[in-house]
PDB file of C-alpha atoms in Angstrom:
ATOM      1  CA  GLN A  17      11.428 -23.271  -0.584  1.00 77.00           C
ATOM      2  CA  VAL A  18      11.538 -20.028   1.375  1.00 90.00           C
ATOM      3  CA  GLN A  19      12.562 -19.732   4.998  1.00 94.00           C
ATOM      4  CA  LEU A  20      12.573 -16.912   7.524  1.00 95.00           C
ATOM      5  CA  VAL A  21      15.020 -17.262  10.393  1.00 96.00           C
ATOM      6  CA  GLU A  22      14.879 -14.919  13.369  1.00 97.00           C
ATOM      7  CA  SER A  23      17.792 -14.133  15.634  1.00 97.00           C
ATOM      8  CA  GLY A  24      18.709 -11.717  18.393  1.00 97.00           C
ATOM      9  CA  GLY A  25      16.388 -12.804  21.154  1.00 97.00           C
ATOM     10  CA  GLY A  26      17.528 -13.376  24.688  1.00 97.00           C
ATOM     11  CA  LEU A  27      17.374 -12.144  28.247  1.00 98.00           C
ATOM     12  CA  VAL A  28      17.492  -8.410  28.877  1.00 98.00           C
ATOM     13  CA  GLN A  29      16.852  -6.211  31.895  1.00 98.00           C
ATOM     14  CA  PRO A  30      13.949  -3.765  31.977  1.00 98.00           C
ATOM     15  CA  GLY A  31      14.943  -0.583  30.189  1.00 98.00           C
ATOM     16  CA  GLY A  32      17.415  -2.421  28.010  1.00 98.00           C
ATOM     17  CA  SER A  33      17.524  -2.944  24.277  1.00 98.00           C
ATOM     18  CA  LEU A  34      17.618  -5.778  21.786  1.00 98.00           C
ATOM     19  CA  LYS A  35      17.723  -5.897  18.019  1.00 98.00           C
ATOM     20  CA  LEU A  36      16.008  -8.759  16.271  1.00 98.00           C
ATOM     21  CA  SER A  37      16.838  -9.834  12.746  1.00 98.00           C
ATOM     22  CA  CYS A  38      14.883 -11.924  10.295  1.00 96.00           C
ATOM     23  CA  LEU A  39      16.813 -13.313   7.356  1.00 94.00           C
ATOM     24  CA  ALA A  40      14.998 -14.756   4.388  1.00 90.00           C
ATOM     25  CA  SER A  41      16.487 -17.453   2.199  1.00 92.00           C
ATOM     26  CA  GLY A  42      15.393 -19.167  -0.965  1.00 89.00           C
ATOM     27  CA  SER A  43      14.501 -18.070  -4.464  1.00 87.00           C
ATOM     28  CA  ILE A  44      13.576 -14.582  -3.370  1.00 84.00           C
ATOM     29  CA  VAL A  45      13.622 -11.471  -5.478  1.00 82.00           C
ATOM     30  CA  SER A  46      12.538  -9.053  -2.772  1.00 81.00           C
ATOM     31  CA  PHE A  47      10.383  -8.444   0.263  1.00 79.00           C
ATOM     32  CA  ASN A  48       7.101  -6.648  -0.010  1.00 80.00           C
ATOM     33  CA  ASN A  49       5.096  -6.139   3.167  1.00 87.00           C
ATOM     34  CA  MET A  50       6.770  -7.575   6.241  1.00 92.00           C
ATOM     35  CA  GLY A  51       6.248  -7.447   9.949  1.00 95.00           C
ATOM     36  CA  TRP A  52       6.965  -8.643  13.438  1.00 98.00           C
ATOM     37  CA  TYR A  53       4.452 -10.376  15.668  1.00 98.00           C
ATOM     38  CA  ARG A  54       4.623 -11.630  19.214  1.00 98.00           C
ATOM     39  CA  GLN A  55       2.809 -13.962  21.534  1.00 97.00           C
ATOM     40  CA  ARG A  56       3.018 -13.068  25.201  1.00 96.00           C
ATOM     41  CA  PRO A  57       2.422 -15.644  27.923  1.00 92.00           C
ATOM     42  CA  GLY A  58      -1.263 -16.394  28.178  1.00 93.00           C
ATOM     43  CA  LYS A  59      -2.090 -14.090  25.274  1.00 95.00           C
ATOM     44  CA  GLU A  60      -2.912 -14.475  21.606  1.00 96.00           C
ATOM     45  CA  ARG A  61      -0.477 -13.533  18.867  1.00 96.00           C
ATOM     46  CA  GLU A  62      -0.465  -9.826  18.095  1.00 97.00           C
ATOM     47  CA  MET A  63       1.042  -7.561  15.492  1.00 97.00           C
ATOM     48  CA  VAL A  64       3.953  -5.525  16.783  1.00 98.00           C
ATOM     49  CA  ALA A  65       5.161  -3.666  13.710  1.00 98.00           C
ATOM     50  CA  ASN A  66       4.990  -3.866   9.963  1.00 97.00           C
ATOM     51  CA  ILE A  67       6.634  -2.114   7.053  1.00 95.00           C
ATOM     52  CA  SER A  68       5.538  -1.847   3.447  1.00 91.00           C
ATOM     53  CA  VAL A  69       7.641  -2.087   0.316  1.00 84.00           C
ATOM     54  CA  GLY A  70       7.584   1.692   0.210  1.00 86.00           C
ATOM     55  CA  GLY A  71       8.859   1.990   3.765  1.00 89.00           C
ATOM     56  CA  TRP A  72       5.614   2.973   5.472  1.00 94.00           C
ATOM     57  CA  THR A  73       5.409   1.648   9.001  1.00 97.00           C
ATOM     58  CA  ASN A  74       2.740   0.778  11.533  1.00 97.00           C
ATOM     59  CA  TYR A  75       3.174  -0.099  15.195  1.00 98.00           C
ATOM     60  CA  ALA A  76       1.060  -1.483  17.961  1.00 98.00           C
ATOM     61  CA  ASP A  77       0.168   1.211  20.469  1.00 98.00           C
ATOM     62  CA  SER A  78       2.034  -0.684  23.171  1.00 97.00           C
ATOM     63  CA  VAL A  79       5.379  -0.325  21.380  1.00 98.00           C
ATOM     64  CA  LYS A  80       5.117   3.063  19.689  1.00 97.00           C
ATOM     65  CA  GLY A  81       8.119   5.212  20.435  1.00 97.00           C
ATOM     66  CA  ARG A  82      10.113   2.232  21.692  1.00 98.00           C
ATOM     67  CA  PHE A  83      10.360  -0.197  18.761  1.00 98.00           C
ATOM     68  CA  THR A  84      11.562   0.505  15.235  1.00 98.00           C
ATOM     69  CA  ILE A  85      11.100  -1.765  12.248  1.00 98.00           C
ATOM     70  CA  SER A  86      13.386  -1.525   9.240  1.00 95.00           C
ATOM     71  CA  LYS A  87      14.403  -3.606   6.269  1.00 91.00           C
ATOM     72  CA  ASP A  88      17.110  -4.221   3.732  1.00 89.00           C
ATOM     73  CA  ASN A  89      15.692  -5.735   0.572  1.00 80.00           C
ATOM     74  CA  THR A  90      19.131  -6.432  -0.861  1.00 84.00           C
ATOM     75  CA  LYS A  91      20.123  -8.417   2.236  1.00 88.00           C
ATOM     76  CA  LYS A  92      16.636  -9.911   2.422  1.00 86.00           C
ATOM     77  CA  THR A  93      16.469  -8.990   6.078  1.00 91.00           C
ATOM     78  CA  VAL A  94      13.979  -7.229   8.320  1.00 93.00           C
ATOM     79  CA  TYR A  95      14.938  -5.840  11.723  1.00 97.00           C
ATOM     80  CA  LEU A  96      13.174  -4.892  14.914  1.00 98.00           C
ATOM     81  CA  GLU A  97      15.057  -2.533  17.203  1.00 98.00           C
ATOM     82  CA  MET A  98      13.543  -2.732  20.670  1.00 98.00           C
ATOM     83  CA  ASN A  99      14.359  -0.069  23.241  1.00 98.00           C
ATOM     84  CA  SER A 100      13.149   0.729  26.744  1.00 98.00           C
ATOM     85  CA  LEU A 101      12.022  -2.840  27.125  1.00 98.00           C
ATOM     86  CA  LYS A 102       9.433  -3.704  29.724  1.00 98.00           C
ATOM     87  CA  PRO A 103       8.636  -7.022  31.401  1.00 97.00           C
ATOM     88  CA  GLU A 104       5.381  -6.943  29.435  1.00 97.00           C
ATOM     89  CA  ASP A 105       7.427  -7.216  26.226  1.00 98.00           C
ATOM     90  CA  THR A 106       8.417 -10.752  27.166  1.00 98.00           C
ATOM     91  CA  ALA A 107       7.183 -12.936  24.329  1.00 98.00           C
ATOM     92  CA  ALA A 108       8.006 -15.176  21.435  1.00 98.00           C
ATOM     93  CA  TYR A 109       8.657 -12.860  18.512  1.00 98.00           C
ATOM     94  CA  SER A 110       8.208 -14.061  14.951  1.00 98.00           C
ATOM     95  CA  CYS A 111       8.592 -12.402  11.598  1.00 97.00           C
ATOM     96  CA  ASN A 112       6.202 -12.532   8.709  1.00 95.00           C
ATOM     97  CA  ALA A 113       6.774 -11.434   5.144  1.00 92.00           C
ATOM     98  CA  ASP A 114       5.198 -11.194   1.748  1.00 91.00           C
ATOM     99  CA  VAL A 115       8.010 -12.486  -0.422  1.00 87.00           C
ATOM    100  CA  LEU A 116       8.371 -12.027  -4.163  1.00 88.00           C
ATOM    101  CA  LEU A 117       9.757 -15.233  -5.627  1.00 89.00           C
ATOM    102  CA  SER A 118      11.926 -15.681  -8.686  1.00 88.00           C
ATOM    103  CA  ASN A 119       8.868 -16.932 -10.559  1.00 90.00           C
ATOM    104  CA  TRP A 120       7.244 -13.583  -9.727  1.00 89.00           C
ATOM    105  CA  ARG A 121       4.723 -15.107  -7.347  1.00 91.00           C
ATOM    106  CA  ASN A 122       4.085 -13.400  -4.029  1.00 91.00           C
ATOM    107  CA  ILE A 123       3.774 -15.678  -0.995  1.00 93.00           C
ATOM    108  CA  ASN A 124       3.364 -15.138   2.730  1.00 94.00           C
ATOM    109  CA  VAL A 125       5.761 -16.920   5.085  1.00 94.00           C
ATOM    110  CA  TRP A 126       6.419 -17.108   8.827  1.00 96.00           C
ATOM    111  CA  GLY A 127       9.565 -17.673  10.819  1.00 96.00           C
ATOM    112  CA  LYS A 128       9.797 -20.045  13.766  1.00 95.00           C
ATOM    113  CA  GLY A 129      10.317 -17.227  16.234  1.00 96.00           C
ATOM    114  CA  THR A 130      12.834 -16.063  18.801  1.00 97.00           C
ATOM    115  CA  THR A 131      12.205 -15.606  22.498  1.00 98.00           C
ATOM    116  CA  VAL A 132      12.667 -12.296  24.275  1.00 98.00           C
ATOM    117  CA  THR A 133      12.628 -12.267  28.059  1.00 98.00           C
ATOM    118  CA  VAL A 134      12.655  -8.963  29.917  1.00 98.00           C
ATOM    119  CA  SER A 135      13.443  -9.512  33.566  1.00 97.00           C
ATOM    120  CA  SER A 136      15.677  -8.332  36.369  1.00 92.00           C
TER     121      SER A 136
END
């Protein structure tokens, strides 16, 4: 089995920063494409940022210039550095990854999520 476990969420004031981590466990060789998604109150889940195996990144317009996605294939971890946080960033953040297994099969998995609350 493969699991993704997010951490780093919490309460932060507007303008503050948080760094989320997503650690993968299981019979994993490496990450391929991976990304962060969020679901804001009353809204549908949306893509926040993603990064390819080659390091190419994409961001939602709402977070460009404020959020940075990165990865460490050796540590089997993907990160989301969030800066200049706004109340509108309050959401449940979850990670998603295309994972290469030891049997050389590529699967897509989701984490349970971590909550970020931006408030004074």
